[in-house]
XYZ file of N, CA and C in Angstrom:
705
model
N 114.734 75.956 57.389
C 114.854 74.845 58.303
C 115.198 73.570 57.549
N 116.291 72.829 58.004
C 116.370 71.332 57.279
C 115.619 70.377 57.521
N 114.582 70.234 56.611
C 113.871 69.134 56.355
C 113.815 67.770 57.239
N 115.431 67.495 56.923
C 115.410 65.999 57.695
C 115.668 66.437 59.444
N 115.437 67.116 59.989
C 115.330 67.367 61.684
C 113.610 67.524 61.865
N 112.851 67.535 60.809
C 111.575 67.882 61.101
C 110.810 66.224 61.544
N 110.230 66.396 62.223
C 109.101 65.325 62.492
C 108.690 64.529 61.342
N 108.532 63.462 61.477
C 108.209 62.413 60.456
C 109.309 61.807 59.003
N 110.171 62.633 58.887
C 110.943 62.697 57.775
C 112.146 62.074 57.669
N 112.372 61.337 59.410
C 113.312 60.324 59.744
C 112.846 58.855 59.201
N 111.585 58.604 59.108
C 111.102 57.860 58.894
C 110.710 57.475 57.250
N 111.121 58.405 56.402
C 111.439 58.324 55.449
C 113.049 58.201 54.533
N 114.020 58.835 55.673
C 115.133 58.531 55.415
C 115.998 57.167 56.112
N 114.697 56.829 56.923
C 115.215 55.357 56.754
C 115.002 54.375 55.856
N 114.347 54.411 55.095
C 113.822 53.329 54.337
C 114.147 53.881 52.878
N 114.568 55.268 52.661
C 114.769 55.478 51.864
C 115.599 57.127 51.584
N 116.773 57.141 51.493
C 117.533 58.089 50.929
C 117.544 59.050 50.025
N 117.108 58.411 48.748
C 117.247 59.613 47.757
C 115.584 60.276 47.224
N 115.498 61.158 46.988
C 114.598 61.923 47.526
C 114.510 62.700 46.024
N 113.879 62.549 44.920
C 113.817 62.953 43.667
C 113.459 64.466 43.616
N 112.647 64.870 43.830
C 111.799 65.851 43.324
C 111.260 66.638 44.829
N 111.114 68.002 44.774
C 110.523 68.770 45.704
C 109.632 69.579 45.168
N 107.753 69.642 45.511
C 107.587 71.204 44.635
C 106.780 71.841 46.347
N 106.862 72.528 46.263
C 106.450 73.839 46.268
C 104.769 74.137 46.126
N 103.772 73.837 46.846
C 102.367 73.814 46.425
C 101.985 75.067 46.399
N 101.195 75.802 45.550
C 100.927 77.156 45.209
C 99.392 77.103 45.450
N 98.874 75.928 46.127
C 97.199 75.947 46.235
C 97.538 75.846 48.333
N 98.321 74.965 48.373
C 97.663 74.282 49.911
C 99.582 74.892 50.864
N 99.018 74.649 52.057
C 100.510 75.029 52.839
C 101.726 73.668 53.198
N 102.020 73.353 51.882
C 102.768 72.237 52.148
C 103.788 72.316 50.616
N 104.666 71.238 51.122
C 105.797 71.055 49.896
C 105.688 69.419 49.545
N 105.143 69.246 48.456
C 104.883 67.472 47.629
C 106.486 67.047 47.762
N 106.961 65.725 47.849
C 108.287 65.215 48.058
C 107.810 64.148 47.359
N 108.389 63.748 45.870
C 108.849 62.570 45.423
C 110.182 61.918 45.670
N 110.028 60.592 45.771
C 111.001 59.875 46.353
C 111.471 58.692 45.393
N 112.588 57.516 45.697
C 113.241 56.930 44.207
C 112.281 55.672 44.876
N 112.193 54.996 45.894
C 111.253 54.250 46.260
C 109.951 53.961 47.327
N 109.967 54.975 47.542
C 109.127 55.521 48.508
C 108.091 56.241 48.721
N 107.298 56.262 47.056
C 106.146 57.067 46.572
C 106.267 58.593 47.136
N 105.172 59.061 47.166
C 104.922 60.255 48.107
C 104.771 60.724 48.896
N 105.377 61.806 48.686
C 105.414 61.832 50.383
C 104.759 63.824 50.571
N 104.184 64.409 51.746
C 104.427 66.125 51.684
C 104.455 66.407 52.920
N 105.211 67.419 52.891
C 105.636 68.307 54.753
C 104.530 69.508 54.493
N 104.091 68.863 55.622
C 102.774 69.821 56.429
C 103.297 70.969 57.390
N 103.639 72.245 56.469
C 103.999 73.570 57.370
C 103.432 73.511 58.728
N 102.278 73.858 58.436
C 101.767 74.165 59.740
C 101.932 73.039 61.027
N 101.716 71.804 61.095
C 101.872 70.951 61.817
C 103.645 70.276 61.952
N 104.178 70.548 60.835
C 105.925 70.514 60.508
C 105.886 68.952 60.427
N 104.932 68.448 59.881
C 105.128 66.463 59.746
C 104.888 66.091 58.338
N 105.668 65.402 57.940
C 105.823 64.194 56.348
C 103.910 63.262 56.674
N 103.914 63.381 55.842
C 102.841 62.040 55.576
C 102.922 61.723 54.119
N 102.924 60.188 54.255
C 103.068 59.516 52.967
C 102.312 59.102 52.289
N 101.904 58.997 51.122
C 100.769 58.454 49.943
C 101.556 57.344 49.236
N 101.707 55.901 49.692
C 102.669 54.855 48.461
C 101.612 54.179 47.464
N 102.303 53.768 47.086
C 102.127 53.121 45.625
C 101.088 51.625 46.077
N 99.890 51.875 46.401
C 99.287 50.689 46.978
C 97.862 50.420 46.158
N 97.213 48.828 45.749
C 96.170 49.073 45.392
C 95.872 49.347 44.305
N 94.501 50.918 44.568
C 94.730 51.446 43.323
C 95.292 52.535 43.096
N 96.402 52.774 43.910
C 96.916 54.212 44.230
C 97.260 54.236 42.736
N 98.961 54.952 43.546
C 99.824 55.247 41.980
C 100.403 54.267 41.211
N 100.945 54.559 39.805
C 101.652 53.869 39.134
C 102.868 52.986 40.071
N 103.192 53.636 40.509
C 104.684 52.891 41.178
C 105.345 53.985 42.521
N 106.184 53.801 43.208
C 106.746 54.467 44.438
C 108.029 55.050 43.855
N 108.318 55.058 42.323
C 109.527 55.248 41.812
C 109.272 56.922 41.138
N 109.192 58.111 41.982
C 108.648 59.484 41.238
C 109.706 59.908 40.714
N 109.623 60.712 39.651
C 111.020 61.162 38.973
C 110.452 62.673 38.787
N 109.213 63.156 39.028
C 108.903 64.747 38.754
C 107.552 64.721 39.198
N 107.154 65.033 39.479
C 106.162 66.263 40.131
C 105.647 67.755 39.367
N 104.618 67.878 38.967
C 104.232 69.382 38.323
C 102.777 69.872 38.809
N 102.195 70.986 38.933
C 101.263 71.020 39.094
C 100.193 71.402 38.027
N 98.750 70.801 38.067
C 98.244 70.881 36.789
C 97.091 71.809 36.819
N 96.987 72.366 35.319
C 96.061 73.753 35.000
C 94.832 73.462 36.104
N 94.124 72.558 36.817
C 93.145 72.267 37.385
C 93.794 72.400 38.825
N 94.613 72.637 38.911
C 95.066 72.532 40.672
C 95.785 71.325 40.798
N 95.461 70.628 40.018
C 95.770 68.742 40.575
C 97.328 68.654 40.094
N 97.945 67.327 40.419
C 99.099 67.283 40.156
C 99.606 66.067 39.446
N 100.637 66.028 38.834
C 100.841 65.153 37.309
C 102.211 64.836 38.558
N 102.700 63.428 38.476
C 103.400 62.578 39.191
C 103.780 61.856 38.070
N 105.278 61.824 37.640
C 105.747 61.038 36.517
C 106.680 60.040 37.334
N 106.569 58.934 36.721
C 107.346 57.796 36.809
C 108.121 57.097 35.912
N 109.323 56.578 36.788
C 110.634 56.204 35.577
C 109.868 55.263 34.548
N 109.503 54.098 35.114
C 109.429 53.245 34.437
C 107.527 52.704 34.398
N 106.652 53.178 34.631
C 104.912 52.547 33.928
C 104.479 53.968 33.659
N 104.353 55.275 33.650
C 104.167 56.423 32.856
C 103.447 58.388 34.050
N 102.438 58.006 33.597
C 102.090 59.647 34.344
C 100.991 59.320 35.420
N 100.767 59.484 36.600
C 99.596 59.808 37.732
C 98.878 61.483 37.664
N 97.696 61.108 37.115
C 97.111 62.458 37.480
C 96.408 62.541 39.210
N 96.726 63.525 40.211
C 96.138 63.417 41.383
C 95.249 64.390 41.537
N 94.005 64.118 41.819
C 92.675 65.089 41.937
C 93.074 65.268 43.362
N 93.268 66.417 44.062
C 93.769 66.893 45.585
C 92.008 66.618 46.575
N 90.979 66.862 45.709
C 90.066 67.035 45.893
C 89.467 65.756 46.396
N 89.212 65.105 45.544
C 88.837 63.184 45.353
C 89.889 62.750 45.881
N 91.017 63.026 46.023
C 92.347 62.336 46.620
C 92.540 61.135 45.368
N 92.058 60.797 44.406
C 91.980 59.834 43.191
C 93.313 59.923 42.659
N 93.674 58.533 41.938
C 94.752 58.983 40.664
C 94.117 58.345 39.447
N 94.367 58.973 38.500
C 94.259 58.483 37.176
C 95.273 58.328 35.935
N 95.658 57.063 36.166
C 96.706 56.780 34.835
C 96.722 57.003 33.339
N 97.676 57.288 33.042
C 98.057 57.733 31.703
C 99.543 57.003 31.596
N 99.437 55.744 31.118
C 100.369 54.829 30.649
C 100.510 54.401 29.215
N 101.141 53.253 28.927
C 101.216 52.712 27.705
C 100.370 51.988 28.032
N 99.588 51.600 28.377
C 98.175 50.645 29.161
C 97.026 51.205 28.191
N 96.754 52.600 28.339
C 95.684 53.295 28.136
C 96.083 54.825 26.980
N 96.496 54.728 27.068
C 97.462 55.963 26.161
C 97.752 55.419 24.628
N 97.395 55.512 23.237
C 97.861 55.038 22.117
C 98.906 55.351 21.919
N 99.908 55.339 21.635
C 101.523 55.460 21.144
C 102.153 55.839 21.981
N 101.841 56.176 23.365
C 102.772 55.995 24.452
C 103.951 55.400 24.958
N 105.318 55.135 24.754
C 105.716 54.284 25.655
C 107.367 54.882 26.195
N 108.207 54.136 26.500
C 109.014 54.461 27.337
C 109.156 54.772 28.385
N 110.370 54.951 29.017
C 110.413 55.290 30.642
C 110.811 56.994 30.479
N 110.454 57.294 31.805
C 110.129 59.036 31.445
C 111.068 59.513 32.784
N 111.110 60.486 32.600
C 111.337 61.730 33.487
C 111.278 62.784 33.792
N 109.936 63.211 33.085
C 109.527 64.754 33.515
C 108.270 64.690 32.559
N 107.021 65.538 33.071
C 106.209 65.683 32.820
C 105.670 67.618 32.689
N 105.081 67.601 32.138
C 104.224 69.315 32.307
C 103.182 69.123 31.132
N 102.029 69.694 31.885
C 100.767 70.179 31.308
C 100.535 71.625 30.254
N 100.296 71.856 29.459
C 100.264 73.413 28.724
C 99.167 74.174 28.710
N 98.067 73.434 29.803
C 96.745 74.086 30.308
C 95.824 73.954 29.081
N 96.218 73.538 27.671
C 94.930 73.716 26.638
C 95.034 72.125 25.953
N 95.369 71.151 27.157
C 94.832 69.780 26.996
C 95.693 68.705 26.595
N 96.977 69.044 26.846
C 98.282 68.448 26.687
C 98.729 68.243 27.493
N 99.637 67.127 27.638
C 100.564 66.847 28.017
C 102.323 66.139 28.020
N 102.748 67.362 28.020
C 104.322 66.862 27.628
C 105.581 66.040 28.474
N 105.689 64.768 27.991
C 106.540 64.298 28.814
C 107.870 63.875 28.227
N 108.786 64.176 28.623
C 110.141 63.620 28.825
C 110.790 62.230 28.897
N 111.537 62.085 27.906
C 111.493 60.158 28.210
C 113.328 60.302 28.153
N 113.427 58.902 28.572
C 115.006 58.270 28.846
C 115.196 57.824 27.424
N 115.580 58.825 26.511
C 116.191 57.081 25.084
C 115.132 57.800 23.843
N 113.905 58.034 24.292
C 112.538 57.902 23.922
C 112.278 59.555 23.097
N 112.769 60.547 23.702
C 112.759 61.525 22.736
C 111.394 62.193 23.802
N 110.849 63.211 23.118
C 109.475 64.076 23.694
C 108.231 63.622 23.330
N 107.460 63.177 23.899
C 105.951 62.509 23.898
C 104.541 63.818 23.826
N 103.681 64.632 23.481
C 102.612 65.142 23.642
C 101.448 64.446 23.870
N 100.718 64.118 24.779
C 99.549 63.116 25.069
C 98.493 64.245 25.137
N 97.483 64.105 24.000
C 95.978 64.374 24.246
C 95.647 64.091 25.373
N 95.221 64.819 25.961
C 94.471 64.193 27.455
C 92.942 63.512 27.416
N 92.000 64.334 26.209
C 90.707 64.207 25.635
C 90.945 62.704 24.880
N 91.981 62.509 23.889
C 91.593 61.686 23.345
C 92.637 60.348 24.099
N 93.195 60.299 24.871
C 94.444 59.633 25.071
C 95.228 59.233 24.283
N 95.939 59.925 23.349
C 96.499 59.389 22.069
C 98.198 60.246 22.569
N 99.226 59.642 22.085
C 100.092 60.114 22.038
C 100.828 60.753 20.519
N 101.720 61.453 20.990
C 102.868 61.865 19.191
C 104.228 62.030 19.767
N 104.778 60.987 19.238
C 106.417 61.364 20.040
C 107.047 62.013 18.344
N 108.334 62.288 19.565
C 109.469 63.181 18.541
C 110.538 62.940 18.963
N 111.565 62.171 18.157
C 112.785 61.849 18.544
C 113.357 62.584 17.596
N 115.085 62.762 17.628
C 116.053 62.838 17.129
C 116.631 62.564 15.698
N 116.298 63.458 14.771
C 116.854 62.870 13.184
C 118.032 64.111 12.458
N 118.748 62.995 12.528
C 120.071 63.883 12.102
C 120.316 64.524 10.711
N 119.354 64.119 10.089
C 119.561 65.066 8.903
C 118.478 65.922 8.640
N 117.834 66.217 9.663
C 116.251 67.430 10.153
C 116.654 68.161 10.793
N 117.611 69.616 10.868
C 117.905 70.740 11.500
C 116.982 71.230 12.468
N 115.500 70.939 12.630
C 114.626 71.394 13.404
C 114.232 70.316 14.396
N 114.275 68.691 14.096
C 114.399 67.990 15.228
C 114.851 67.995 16.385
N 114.467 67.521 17.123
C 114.842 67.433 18.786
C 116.077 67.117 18.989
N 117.153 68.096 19.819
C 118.578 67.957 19.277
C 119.117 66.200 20.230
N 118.175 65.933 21.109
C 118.628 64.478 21.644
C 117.413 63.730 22.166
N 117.420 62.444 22.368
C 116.222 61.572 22.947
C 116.497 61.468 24.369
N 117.385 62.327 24.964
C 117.166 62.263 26.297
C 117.046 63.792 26.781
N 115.557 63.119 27.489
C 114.789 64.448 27.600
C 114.761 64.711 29.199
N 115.640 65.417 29.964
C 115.503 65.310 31.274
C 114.422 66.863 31.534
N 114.401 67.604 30.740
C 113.640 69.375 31.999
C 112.977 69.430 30.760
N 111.692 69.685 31.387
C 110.707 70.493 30.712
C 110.090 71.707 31.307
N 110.120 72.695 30.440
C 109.113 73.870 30.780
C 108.307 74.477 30.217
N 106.934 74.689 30.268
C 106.523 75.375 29.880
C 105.738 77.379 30.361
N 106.605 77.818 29.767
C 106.281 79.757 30.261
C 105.307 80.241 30.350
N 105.573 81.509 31.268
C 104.127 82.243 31.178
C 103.917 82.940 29.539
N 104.724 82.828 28.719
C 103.891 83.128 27.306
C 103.830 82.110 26.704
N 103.774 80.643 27.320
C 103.517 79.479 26.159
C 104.688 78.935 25.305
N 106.091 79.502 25.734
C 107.212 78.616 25.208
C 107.056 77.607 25.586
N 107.594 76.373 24.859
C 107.684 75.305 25.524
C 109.578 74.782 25.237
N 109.570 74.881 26.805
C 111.420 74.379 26.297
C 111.724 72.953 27.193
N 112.382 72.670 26.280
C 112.961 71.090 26.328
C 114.522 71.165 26.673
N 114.942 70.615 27.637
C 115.648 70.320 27.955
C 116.379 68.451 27.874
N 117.902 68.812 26.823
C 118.112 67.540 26.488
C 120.312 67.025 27.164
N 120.377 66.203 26.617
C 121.329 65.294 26.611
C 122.659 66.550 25.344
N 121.645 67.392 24.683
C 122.532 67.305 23.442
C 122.306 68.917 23.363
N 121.637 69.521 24.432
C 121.133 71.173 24.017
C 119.737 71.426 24.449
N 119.473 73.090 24.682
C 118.160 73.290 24.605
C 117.592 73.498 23.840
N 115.802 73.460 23.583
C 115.323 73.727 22.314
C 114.106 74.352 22.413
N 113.976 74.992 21.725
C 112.432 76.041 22.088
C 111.483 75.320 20.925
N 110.174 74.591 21.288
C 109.821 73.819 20.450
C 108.106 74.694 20.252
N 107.977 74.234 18.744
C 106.695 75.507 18.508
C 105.758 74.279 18.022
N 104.688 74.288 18.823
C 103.349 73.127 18.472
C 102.960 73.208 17.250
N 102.904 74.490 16.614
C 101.866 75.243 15.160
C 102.760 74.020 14.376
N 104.422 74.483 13.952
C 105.139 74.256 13.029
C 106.020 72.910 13.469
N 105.903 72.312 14.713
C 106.542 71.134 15.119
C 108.203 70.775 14.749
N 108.841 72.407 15.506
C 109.845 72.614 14.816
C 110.198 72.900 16.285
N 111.444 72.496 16.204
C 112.593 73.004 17.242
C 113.796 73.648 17.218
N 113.815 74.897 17.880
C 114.705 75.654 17.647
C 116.153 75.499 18.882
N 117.734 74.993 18.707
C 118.255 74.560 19.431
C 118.958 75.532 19.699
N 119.663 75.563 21.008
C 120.587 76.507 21.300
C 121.749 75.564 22.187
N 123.119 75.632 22.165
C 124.337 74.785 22.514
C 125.055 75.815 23.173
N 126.006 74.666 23.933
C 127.385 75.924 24.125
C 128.080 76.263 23.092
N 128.460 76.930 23.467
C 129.735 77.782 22.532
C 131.221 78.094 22.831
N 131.844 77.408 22.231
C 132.987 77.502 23.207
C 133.567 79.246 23.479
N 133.908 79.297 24.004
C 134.932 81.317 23.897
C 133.527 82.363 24.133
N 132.018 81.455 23.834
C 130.936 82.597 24.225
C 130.029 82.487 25.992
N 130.700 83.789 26.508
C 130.184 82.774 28.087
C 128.852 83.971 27.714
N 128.150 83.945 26.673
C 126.725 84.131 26.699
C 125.693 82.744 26.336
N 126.500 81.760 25.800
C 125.622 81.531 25.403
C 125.839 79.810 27.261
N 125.006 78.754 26.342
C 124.747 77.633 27.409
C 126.362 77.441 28.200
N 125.802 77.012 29.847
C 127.395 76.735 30.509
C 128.111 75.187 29.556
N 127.288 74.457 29.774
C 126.991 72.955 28.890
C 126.055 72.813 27.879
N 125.882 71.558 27.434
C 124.697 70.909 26.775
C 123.645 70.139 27.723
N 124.224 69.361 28.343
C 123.623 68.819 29.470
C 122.389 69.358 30.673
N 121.354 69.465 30.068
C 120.429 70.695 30.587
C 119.271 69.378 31.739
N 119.525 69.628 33.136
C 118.847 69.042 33.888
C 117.765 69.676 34.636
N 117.658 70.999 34.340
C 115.964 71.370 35.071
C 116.237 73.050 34.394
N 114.864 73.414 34.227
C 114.413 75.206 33.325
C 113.281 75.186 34.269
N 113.332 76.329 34.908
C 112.606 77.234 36.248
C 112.473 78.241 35.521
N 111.110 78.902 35.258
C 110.942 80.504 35.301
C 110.775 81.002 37.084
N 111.612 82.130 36.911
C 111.010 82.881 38.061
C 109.394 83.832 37.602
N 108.959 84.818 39.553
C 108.112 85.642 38.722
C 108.720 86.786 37.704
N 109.373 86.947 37.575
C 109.818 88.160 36.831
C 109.861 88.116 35.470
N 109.865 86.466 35.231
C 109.814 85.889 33.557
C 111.158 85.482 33.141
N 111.907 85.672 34.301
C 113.215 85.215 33.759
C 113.770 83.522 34.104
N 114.263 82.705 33.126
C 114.410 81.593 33.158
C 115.862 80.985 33.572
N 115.492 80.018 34.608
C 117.307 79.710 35.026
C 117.466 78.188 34.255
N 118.225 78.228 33.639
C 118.735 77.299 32.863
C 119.437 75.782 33.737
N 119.492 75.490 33.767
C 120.486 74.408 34.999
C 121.362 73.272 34.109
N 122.339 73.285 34.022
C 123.070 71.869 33.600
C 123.890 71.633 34.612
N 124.836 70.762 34.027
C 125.803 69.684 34.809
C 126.905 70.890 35.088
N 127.172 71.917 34.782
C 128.408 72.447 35.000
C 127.799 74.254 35.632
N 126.562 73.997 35.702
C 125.979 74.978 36.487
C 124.447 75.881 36.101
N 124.578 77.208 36.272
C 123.051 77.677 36.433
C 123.340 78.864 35.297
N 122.523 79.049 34.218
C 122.723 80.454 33.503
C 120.776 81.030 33.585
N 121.136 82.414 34.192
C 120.036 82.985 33.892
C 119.802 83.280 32.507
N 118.004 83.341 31.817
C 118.023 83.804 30.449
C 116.343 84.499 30.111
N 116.506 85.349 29.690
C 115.181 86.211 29.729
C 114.361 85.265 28.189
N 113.162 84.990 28.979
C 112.063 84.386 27.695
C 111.511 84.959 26.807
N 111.633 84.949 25.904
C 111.120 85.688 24.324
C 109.845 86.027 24.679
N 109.363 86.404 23.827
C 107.211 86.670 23.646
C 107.335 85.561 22.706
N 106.036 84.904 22.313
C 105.657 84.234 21.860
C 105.802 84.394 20.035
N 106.690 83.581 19.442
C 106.995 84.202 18.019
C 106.705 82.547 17.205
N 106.979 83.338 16.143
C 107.252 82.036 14.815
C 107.864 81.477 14.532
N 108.250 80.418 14.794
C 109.522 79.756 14.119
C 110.110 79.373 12.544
């Protein structure tokens, strides 16, 4: 069914058009909708109506969502372009920030967030390269781009993050993908190739989905490559 014929959701495309992020809730019967100014928003299956959560108070960081994930606790991590991460307790209905406010070495504007369930959190920045935030201690460790380090992050623009059901963690950049290993803080890149239609369609990698089956769809600017995820190895 299209979304925008449903109840309530006119009322969001008036005031506001572009429509960032969709997930998919795997706890409750609804789909979370981040929006570019229009905070949050989720369509209620059962009743078929939008209701909105904005940026008020002490809500969220800002009405500007750029990703949506859901976190090892049920709750959900809400990233924003420009003041940093919303944690949402579904429970408490609460948010709790994780900015350059409160966060040590935090900063930049972001665009994608994911949790790795053992107390991390990885976010994605514009310019800024890949961030890991302690959640325990609020401390950050970024990783940008160094051109004469073969294992560095092949670009500082970090649009897709994923992390697998065996604990890969892949980064999606401006310049290639990279399978990045926490132990050895090494990144392993993979590019197109020109004449190889095995390997990436582009470089330009804008969202990494596992399905259930374990298989990973790749997404760039020039299209979708399926790719089966390793087991968990050494770099």
């Amino acid at each position: 069914r299209d979304l925008r014929m449903s109840r309530g959701l006119g009322d969001v495309y008036k005031r506001q058009n572009e429509l960032n992020v969709v997930l998919a809730d795997p706890y409750e019967n609804k789909v979370w909708i981040g929006t570019q100014r229009d905070g949050l928003c989720y369509f209620d299956y059962e009743t078929e109506t939008i209701s909105r959560i904005p940026a008020t108070g002490n809500y969220m960081l800002s009405n500007d969502i750029t990703d949506l994930s859901v976190a090892a606790d049920s709750g959900l991590w809400i990233t924003h372009y420009h003041f940093g991460v919303d944690y949402y307790d579904r429970k408490t209905k609460l948010f709790t920030p994780y900015s350059s406010k409160n966060v040590k070495g935090l900063e930049g504007n972001n665009w994608v967030s994911k949790e790795d369930g053992n107390g991390n959190l990885y976010i994605g920045h514009h310019l800024r390269g890949l961030s890991i935030v302690s959640l325990k201690d609020r401390t950050a460790k970024n990783y940008q781009h160094d051109p004469n380090n073969p294992y560095s992050i092949p670009d500082n623009e970090v649009r897709a993050l994923c992390i697998d059901k065996n604990k890969n963690v892949w980064v999606g950049t401006n310049n290639g993908l990279a399978l990045f290993n926490p132990q050895s803080e090494k990144f392993i890149t993979f590019k197109h190739i020109e004449g190889n239609e095995n390997s990436l369609l582009s470089d330009q990698i804008l969202d990494i989905k596992q399905m259930k089956d374990g298989t990973l769809w790749i997404c760039t600017n020039m299209g979708c490559l399926l790719y089966t995820s390793p087991s968990p190895r050494d770099m």
